[in-house]
Amino acid sequence: GQYEAAAQKYQHALALADPGYWRLADYHGAYACVLGALDRQAEARTQLELALAAELAQGAAQNSQGVLIARYFLADHMVRCGEPQLALQALETALQHAPDHWLVRMVQAEALAALGRVEEARQAAEACFANVASADKRAELRARLQAILEAAPV
C-alpha cells in the first residue's frame, strides 16, 4: 500500500512540476526507486532515463556529478534487470567524458561480468579502486566486486 500511494503522489507531482525545476532529476530518480520496489521495472527505467534527460536539459556537463550519477543509476538498473549490454551502451558517454570516475567503472565492471567478459570486468574493477579517494570506500567496493576479482577466466 505505501509504495502504491507514493507512486501516485510522485506521478501527480511530476505532472505539475516545472520542467526547469533544478531538482526535477531527483524526483524522477526517487519515483524510479518506488516503481522498482513495485516491480514495475520498465516504468522505473523510463524514470531513470528522464532523470538523465533532466540533468542534461539543465545544461549539466557530461562529466558533472549529476549526469554521472544519473548514468550510474540507469546502468545499474539495466544490469539488475538482466540487460548488461544496454548498461554498457548507457555508460559509453560517461566513459568518454569521465573514464576514471569510480562509480562509472564499478557498474561497468558489473555489466562486463554479467556478460562473461571476466578480464575486462577485472580491469574495470581495478580502475574503480584506483580512483577512490578513501581506503574505507575502496574496501567497501572490493567487497561488492569480490566475485568479479575472483572469477576464473572463461
mmCIF file with all atom_site columns, N, CA and C in Angstrom, residues 71-72 75-76 79 84-85 87-92 94-96 98-118 120-128 144-145 148:
data_model
loop_
_atom_site.group_PDB
_atom_site.id
_atom_site.type_symbol
_atom_site.label_atom_id
_atom_site.label_alt_id
_atom_site.label_comp_id
_atom_site.label_asym_id
_atom_site.label_entity_id
_atom_site.label_seq_id
_atom_site.pdbx_PDB_ins_code
_atom_site.Cartn_x
_atom_site.Cartn_y
_atom_site.Cartn_z
_atom_site.occupancy
_atom_site.B_iso_or_equiv
_atom_site.pdbx_formal_charge
_atom_site.auth_seq_id
_atom_site.auth_comp_id
_atom_site.auth_asym_id
_atom_site.auth_atom_id
_atom_site.pdbx_PDB_model_num
ATOM 1   N N  . ARG A 1 71  ? 23.632 8.455   -14.938 1.00 0.00 ? 71  ARG A N  1
ATOM 2   C CA . ARG A 1 71  ? 24.043 7.353   -15.825 1.00 0.00 ? 71  ARG A CA 1
ATOM 3   C C  . ARG A 1 71  ? 24.334 6.085   -15.015 1.00 0.00 ? 71  ARG A C  1
ATOM 4   N N  . TYR A 1 72  ? 24.950 6.246   -13.851 1.00 0.00 ? 72  TYR A N  1
ATOM 5   C CA . TYR A 1 72  ? 25.207 5.095   -12.983 1.00 0.00 ? 72  TYR A CA 1
ATOM 6   C C  . TYR A 1 72  ? 23.896 4.391   -12.625 1.00 0.00 ? 72  TYR A C  1
ATOM 7   N N  . ALA A 1 75  ? 22.388 2.580   -15.633 1.00 0.00 ? 75  ALA A N  1
ATOM 8   C CA . ALA A 1 75  ? 23.159 1.378   -15.984 1.00 0.00 ? 75  ALA A CA 1
ATOM 9   C C  . ALA A 1 75  ? 23.007 0.292   -14.924 1.00 0.00 ? 75  ALA A C  1
ATOM 10  N N  . ASP A 1 76  ? 23.030 0.680   -13.655 1.00 0.00 ? 76  ASP A N  1
ATOM 11  C CA . ASP A 1 76  ? 22.848 -0.287  -12.572 1.00 0.00 ? 76  ASP A CA 1
ATOM 12  C C  . ASP A 1 76  ? 21.487 -0.966  -12.687 1.00 0.00 ? 76  ASP A C  1
ATOM 13  N N  . VAL A 1 79  ? 21.635 -3.537  -15.463 1.00 0.00 ? 79  VAL A N  1
ATOM 14  C CA . VAL A 1 79  ? 22.354 -4.756  -15.053 1.00 0.00 ? 79  VAL A CA 1
ATOM 15  C C  . VAL A 1 79  ? 21.439 -5.614  -14.183 1.00 0.00 ? 79  VAL A C  1
ATOM 16  N N  . PRO A 1 84  ? 22.789 -6.258  -19.355 1.00 0.00 ? 84  PRO A N  1
ATOM 17  C CA . PRO A 1 84  ? 24.123 -5.667  -19.194 1.00 0.00 ? 84  PRO A CA 1
ATOM 18  C C  . PRO A 1 84  ? 24.665 -5.009  -20.463 1.00 0.00 ? 84  PRO A C  1
ATOM 19  N N  . GLN A 1 85  ? 24.270 -5.493  -21.633 1.00 0.00 ? 85  GLN A N  1
ATOM 20  C CA . GLN A 1 85  ? 24.747 -4.865  -22.868 1.00 0.00 ? 85  GLN A CA 1
ATOM 21  C C  . GLN A 1 85  ? 24.180 -3.450  -22.997 1.00 0.00 ? 85  GLN A C  1
ATOM 22  N N  . ALA A 1 87  ? 23.363 -1.649  -20.483 1.00 0.00 ? 87  ALA A N  1
ATOM 23  C CA . ALA A 1 87  ? 24.059 -0.878  -19.449 1.00 0.00 ? 87  ALA A CA 1
ATOM 24  C C  . ALA A 1 87  ? 25.372 -0.322  -19.993 1.00 0.00 ? 87  ALA A C  1
ATOM 25  N N  . LEU A 1 88  ? 26.111 -1.150  -20.714 1.00 0.00 ? 88  LEU A N  1
ATOM 26  C CA . LEU A 1 88  ? 27.376 -0.678  -21.294 1.00 0.00 ? 88  LEU A CA 1
ATOM 27  C C  . LEU A 1 88  ? 27.126 0.447   -22.294 1.00 0.00 ? 88  LEU A C  1
ATOM 28  N N  . GLN A 1 89  ? 26.056 0.329   -23.065 1.00 0.00 ? 89  GLN A N  1
ATOM 29  C CA . GLN A 1 89  ? 25.716 1.399   -24.011 1.00 0.00 ? 89  GLN A CA 1
ATOM 30  C C  . GLN A 1 89  ? 25.374 2.687   -23.258 1.00 0.00 ? 89  GLN A C  1
ATOM 31  N N  . ALA A 1 90  ? 24.657 2.559   -22.148 1.00 0.00 ? 90  ALA A N  1
ATOM 32  C CA . ALA A 1 90  ? 24.286 3.727   -21.348 1.00 0.00 ? 90  ALA A CA 1
ATOM 33  C C  . ALA A 1 90  ? 25.520 4.409   -20.733 1.00 0.00 ? 90  ALA A C  1
ATOM 34  N N  . LEU A 1 91  ? 26.594 3.636   -20.553 1.00 0.00 ? 91  LEU A N  1
ATOM 35  C CA . LEU A 1 91  ? 27.817 4.165   -19.937 1.00 0.00 ? 91  LEU A CA 1
ATOM 36  C C  . LEU A 1 91  ? 28.814 4.735   -20.939 1.00 0.00 ? 91  LEU A C  1
ATOM 37  N N  . GLU A 1 92  ? 28.597 4.512   -22.228 1.00 0.00 ? 92  GLU A N  1
ATOM 38  C CA . GLU A 1 92  ? 29.588 4.922   -23.228 1.00 0.00 ? 92  GLU A CA 1
ATOM 39  C C  . GLU A 1 92  ? 29.988 6.389   -23.100 1.00 0.00 ? 92  GLU A C  1
ATOM 40  N N  . ALA A 1 94  ? 29.622 8.404   -20.548 1.00 0.00 ? 94  ALA A N  1
ATOM 41  C CA . ALA A 1 94  ? 30.286 8.640   -19.260 1.00 0.00 ? 94  ALA A CA 1
ATOM 42  C C  . ALA A 1 94  ? 31.745 8.200   -19.323 1.00 0.00 ? 94  ALA A C  1
ATOM 43  N N  . LEU A 1 95  ? 31.996 7.076   -19.954 1.00 0.00 ? 95  LEU A N  1
ATOM 44  C CA . LEU A 1 95  ? 33.375 6.583   -20.055 1.00 0.00 ? 95  LEU A CA 1
ATOM 45  C C  . LEU A 1 95  ? 34.230 7.470   -20.953 1.00 0.00 ? 95  LEU A C  1
ATOM 46  N N  . GLN A 1 96  ? 33.616 8.127   -21.924 1.00 0.00 ? 96  GLN A N  1
ATOM 47  C CA . GLN A 1 96  ? 34.354 9.067   -22.774 1.00 0.00 ? 96  GLN A CA 1
ATOM 48  C C  . GLN A 1 96  ? 34.710 10.340  -22.012 1.00 0.00 ? 96  GLN A C  1
ATOM 49  N N  . ALA A 1 98  ? 34.434 10.843  -18.499 1.00 0.00 ? 98  ALA A N  1
ATOM 50  C CA . ALA A 1 98  ? 34.954 10.658  -17.140 1.00 0.00 ? 98  ALA A CA 1
ATOM 51  C C  . ALA A 1 98  ? 35.457 9.221   -16.980 1.00 0.00 ? 98  ALA A C  1
ATOM 52  N N  . PRO A 1 99  ? 36.483 8.861   -17.744 1.00 0.00 ? 99  PRO A N  1
ATOM 53  C CA . PRO A 1 99  ? 36.944 7.462   -17.753 1.00 0.00 ? 99  PRO A CA 1
ATOM 54  C C  . PRO A 1 99  ? 37.498 6.967   -16.420 1.00 0.00 ? 99  PRO A C  1
ATOM 55  N N  . ASP A 1 100 ? 37.813 7.877   -15.530 1.00 0.00 ? 100 ASP A N  1
ATOM 56  C CA . ASP A 1 100 ? 38.392 7.480   -14.252 1.00 0.00 ? 100 ASP A CA 1
ATOM 57  C C  . ASP A 1 100 ? 37.403 7.580   -13.086 1.00 0.00 ? 100 ASP A C  1
ATOM 58  N N  . HIS A 1 101 ? 36.155 7.858   -13.370 1.00 0.00 ? 101 HIS A N  1
ATOM 59  C CA . HIS A 1 101 ? 35.179 8.000   -12.279 1.00 0.00 ? 101 HIS A CA 1
ATOM 60  C C  . HIS A 1 101 ? 34.864 6.620   -11.711 1.00 0.00 ? 101 HIS A C  1
ATOM 61  N N  . TRP A 1 102 ? 35.053 6.463   -10.412 1.00 0.00 ? 102 TRP A N  1
ATOM 62  C CA . TRP A 1 102 ? 34.917 5.142   -9.784  1.00 0.00 ? 102 TRP A CA 1
ATOM 63  C C  . TRP A 1 102 ? 33.511 4.568   -9.886  1.00 0.00 ? 102 TRP A C  1
ATOM 64  N N  . LEU A 1 103 ? 32.501 5.406   -9.806  1.00 0.00 ? 103 LEU A N  1
ATOM 65  C CA . LEU A 1 103 ? 31.130 4.918   -9.855  1.00 0.00 ? 103 LEU A CA 1
ATOM 66  C C  . LEU A 1 103 ? 30.805 4.340   -11.236 1.00 0.00 ? 103 LEU A C  1
ATOM 67  N N  . VAL A 1 104 ? 31.255 5.022   -12.260 1.00 0.00 ? 104 VAL A N  1
ATOM 68  C CA . VAL A 1 104 ? 31.050 4.549   -13.635 1.00 0.00 ? 104 VAL A CA 1
ATOM 69  C C  . VAL A 1 104 ? 31.795 3.234   -13.841 1.00 0.00 ? 104 VAL A C  1
ATOM 70  N N  . ARG A 1 105 ? 33.023 3.165   -13.346 1.00 0.00 ? 105 ARG A N  1
ATOM 71  C CA . ARG A 1 105 ? 33.821 1.946   -13.513 1.00 0.00 ? 105 ARG A CA 1
ATOM 72  C C  . ARG A 1 105 ? 33.249 0.770   -12.737 1.00 0.00 ? 105 ARG A C  1
ATOM 73  N N  . MET A 1 106 ? 32.633 1.038   -11.589 1.00 0.00 ? 106 MET A N  1
ATOM 74  C CA . MET A 1 106 ? 32.047 -0.035  -10.792 1.00 0.00 ? 106 MET A CA 1
ATOM 75  C C  . MET A 1 106 ? 30.917 -0.713  -11.559 1.00 0.00 ? 106 MET A C  1
ATOM 76  N N  . VAL A 1 107 ? 29.985 0.078   -12.074 1.00 0.00 ? 107 VAL A N  1
ATOM 77  C CA . VAL A 1 107 ? 28.860 -0.530  -12.785 1.00 0.00 ? 107 VAL A CA 1
ATOM 78  C C  . VAL A 1 107 ? 29.317 -1.110  -14.127 1.00 0.00 ? 107 VAL A C  1
ATOM 79  N N  . GLN A 1 108 ? 30.346 -0.540  -14.718 1.00 0.00 ? 108 GLN A N  1
ATOM 80  C CA . GLN A 1 108 ? 30.914 -1.129  -15.931 1.00 0.00 ? 108 GLN A CA 1
ATOM 81  C C  . GLN A 1 108 ? 31.451 -2.527  -15.623 1.00 0.00 ? 108 GLN A C  1
ATOM 82  N N  . ALA A 1 109 ? 32.150 -2.660  -14.508 1.00 0.00 ? 109 ALA A N  1
ATOM 83  C CA . ALA A 1 109 ? 32.689 -3.971  -14.111 1.00 0.00 ? 109 ALA A CA 1
ATOM 84  C C  . ALA A 1 109 ? 31.561 -4.975  -13.930 1.00 0.00 ? 109 ALA A C  1
ATOM 85  N N  . GLU A 1 110 ? 30.482 -4.557  -13.295 1.00 0.00 ? 110 GLU A N  1
ATOM 86  C CA . GLU A 1 110 ? 29.357 -5.464  -13.064 1.00 0.00 ? 110 GLU A CA 1
ATOM 87  C C  . GLU A 1 110 ? 28.679 -5.863  -14.377 1.00 0.00 ? 110 GLU A C  1
ATOM 88  N N  . ALA A 1 111 ? 28.548 -4.920  -15.303 1.00 0.00 ? 111 ALA A N  1
ATOM 89  C CA . ALA A 1 111 ? 27.943 -5.238  -16.603 1.00 0.00 ? 111 ALA A CA 1
ATOM 90  C C  . ALA A 1 111 ? 28.829 -6.202  -17.393 1.00 0.00 ? 111 ALA A C  1
ATOM 91  N N  . LEU A 1 112 ? 30.115 -5.932  -17.405 1.00 0.00 ? 112 LEU A N  1
ATOM 92  C CA . LEU A 1 112 ? 31.041 -6.815  -18.127 1.00 0.00 ? 112 LEU A CA 1
ATOM 93  C C  . LEU A 1 112 ? 31.044 -8.217  -17.525 1.00 0.00 ? 112 LEU A C  1
ATOM 94  N N  . ALA A 1 113 ? 31.013 -8.286  -16.212 1.00 0.00 ? 113 ALA A N  1
ATOM 95  C CA . ALA A 1 113 ? 30.975 -9.598  -15.549 1.00 0.00 ? 113 ALA A CA 1
ATOM 96  C C  . ALA A 1 113 ? 29.700 -10.348 -15.915 1.00 0.00 ? 113 ALA A C  1
ATOM 97  N N  . ALA A 1 114 ? 28.582 -9.642  -15.971 1.00 0.00 ? 114 ALA A N  1
ATOM 98  C CA . ALA A 1 114 ? 27.310 -10.279 -16.325 1.00 0.00 ? 114 ALA A CA 1
ATOM 99  C C  . ALA A 1 114 ? 27.334 -10.824 -17.747 1.00 0.00 ? 114 ALA A C  1
ATOM 100 N N  . LEU A 1 115 ? 28.171 -10.240 -18.586 1.00 0.00 ? 115 LEU A N  1
ATOM 101 C CA . LEU A 1 115 ? 28.318 -10.710 -19.967 1.00 0.00 ? 115 LEU A CA 1
ATOM 102 C C  . LEU A 1 115 ? 29.391 -11.793 -20.097 1.00 0.00 ? 115 LEU A C  1
ATOM 103 N N  . GLY A 1 116 ? 30.033 -12.140 -18.984 1.00 0.00 ? 116 GLY A N  1
ATOM 104 C CA . GLY A 1 116 ? 31.087 -13.151 -19.010 1.00 0.00 ? 116 GLY A CA 1
ATOM 105 C C  . GLY A 1 116 ? 32.415 -12.632 -19.519 1.00 0.00 ? 116 GLY A C  1
ATOM 106 N N  . ARG A 1 117 ? 32.572 -11.349 -19.594 1.00 0.00 ? 117 ARG A N  1
ATOM 107 C CA . ARG A 1 117 ? 33.824 -10.739 -20.067 1.00 0.00 ? 117 ARG A CA 1
ATOM 108 C C  . ARG A 1 117 ? 34.701 -10.478 -18.843 1.00 0.00 ? 117 ARG A C  1
ATOM 109 N N  . VAL A 1 118 ? 35.218 -11.584 -18.300 1.00 0.00 ? 118 VAL A N  1
ATOM 110 C CA . VAL A 1 118 ? 35.868 -11.603 -16.992 1.00 0.00 ? 118 VAL A CA 1
ATOM 111 C C  . VAL A 1 118 ? 37.077 -10.675 -16.910 1.00 0.00 ? 118 VAL A C  1
ATOM 112 N N  . GLU A 1 120 ? 37.990 -8.109  -18.784 1.00 0.00 ? 120 GLU A N  1
ATOM 113 C CA . GLU A 1 120 ? 37.604 -6.706  -18.910 1.00 0.00 ? 120 GLU A CA 1
ATOM 114 C C  . GLU A 1 120 ? 36.913 -6.225  -17.625 1.00 0.00 ? 120 GLU A C  1
ATOM 115 N N  . ALA A 1 121 ? 36.129 -7.096  -17.026 1.00 0.00 ? 121 ALA A N  1
ATOM 116 C CA . ALA A 1 121 ? 35.447 -6.757  -15.774 1.00 0.00 ? 121 ALA A CA 1
ATOM 117 C C  . ALA A 1 121 ? 36.475 -6.506  -14.676 1.00 0.00 ? 121 ALA A C  1
ATOM 118 N N  . ARG A 1 122 ? 37.488 -7.352  -14.602 1.00 0.00 ? 122 ARG A N  1
ATOM 119 C CA . ARG A 1 122 ? 38.551 -7.156  -13.604 1.00 0.00 ? 122 ARG A CA 1
ATOM 120 C C  . ARG A 1 122 ? 39.269 -5.830  -13.816 1.00 0.00 ? 122 ARG A C  1
ATOM 121 N N  . GLN A 1 123 ? 39.562 -5.522  -15.063 1.00 0.00 ? 123 GLN A N  1
ATOM 122 C CA . GLN A 1 123 ? 40.248 -4.261  -15.362 1.00 0.00 ? 123 GLN A CA 1
ATOM 123 C C  . GLN A 1 123 ? 39.394 -3.058  -14.952 1.00 0.00 ? 123 GLN A C  1
ATOM 124 N N  . ALA A 1 124 ? 38.096 -3.140  -15.216 1.00 0.00 ? 124 ALA A N  1
ATOM 125 C CA . ALA A 1 124 ? 37.199 -2.054  -14.813 1.00 0.00 ? 124 ALA A CA 1
ATOM 126 C C  . ALA A 1 124 ? 37.139 -1.951  -13.287 1.00 0.00 ? 124 ALA A C  1
ATOM 127 N N  . ALA A 1 125 ? 37.118 -3.099  -12.610 1.00 0.00 ? 125 ALA A N  1
ATOM 128 C CA . ALA A 1 125 ? 37.099 -3.094  -11.141 1.00 0.00 ? 125 ALA A CA 1
ATOM 129 C C  . ALA A 1 125 ? 38.381 -2.457  -10.594 1.00 0.00 ? 125 ALA A C  1
ATOM 130 N N  . GLU A 1 126 ? 39.502 -2.821  -11.151 1.00 0.00 ? 126 GLU A N  1
ATOM 131 C CA . GLU A 1 126 ? 40.773 -2.240  -10.703 1.00 0.00 ? 126 GLU A CA 1
ATOM 132 C C  . GLU A 1 126 ? 40.815 -0.733  -10.965 1.00 0.00 ? 126 GLU A C  1
ATOM 133 N N  . ALA A 1 127 ? 40.267 -0.301  -12.103 1.00 0.00 ? 127 ALA A N  1
ATOM 134 C CA . ALA A 1 127 ? 40.202 1.136   -12.389 1.00 0.00 ? 127 ALA A CA 1
ATOM 135 C C  . ALA A 1 127 ? 39.293 1.838   -11.380 1.00 0.00 ? 127 ALA A C  1
ATOM 136 N N  . CYS A 1 128 ? 38.250 1.161   -10.980 1.00 0.00 ? 128 CYS A N  1
ATOM 137 C CA . CYS A 1 128 ? 37.350 1.700   -9.952  1.00 0.00 ? 128 CYS A CA 1
ATOM 138 C C  . CYS A 1 128 ? 38.124 1.920   -8.655  1.00 0.00 ? 128 CYS A C  1
ATOM 139 N N  . ARG A 1 144 ? 32.070 -5.456  -2.603  1.00 0.00 ? 144 ARG A N  1
ATOM 140 C CA . ARG A 1 144 ? 30.984 -5.537  -3.588  1.00 0.00 ? 144 ARG A CA 1
ATOM 141 C C  . ARG A 1 144 ? 31.429 -6.253  -4.861  1.00 0.00 ? 144 ARG A C  1
ATOM 142 N N  . LEU A 1 145 ? 32.668 -6.022  -5.269  1.00 0.00 ? 145 LEU A N  1
ATOM 143 C CA . LEU A 1 145 ? 33.160 -6.569  -6.541  1.00 0.00 ? 145 LEU A CA 1
ATOM 144 C C  . LEU A 1 145 ? 34.021 -7.821  -6.351  1.00 0.00 ? 145 LEU A C  1
ATOM 145 N N  . ILE A 1 148 ? 33.841 -10.662 -8.881  1.00 0.00 ? 148 ILE A N  1
ATOM 146 C CA . ILE A 1 148 ? 34.456 -10.315 -10.173 1.00 0.00 ? 148 ILE A CA 1
ATOM 147 C C  . ILE A 1 148 ? 35.964 -10.537 -10.081 1.00 0.00 ? 148 ILE A C  1
#
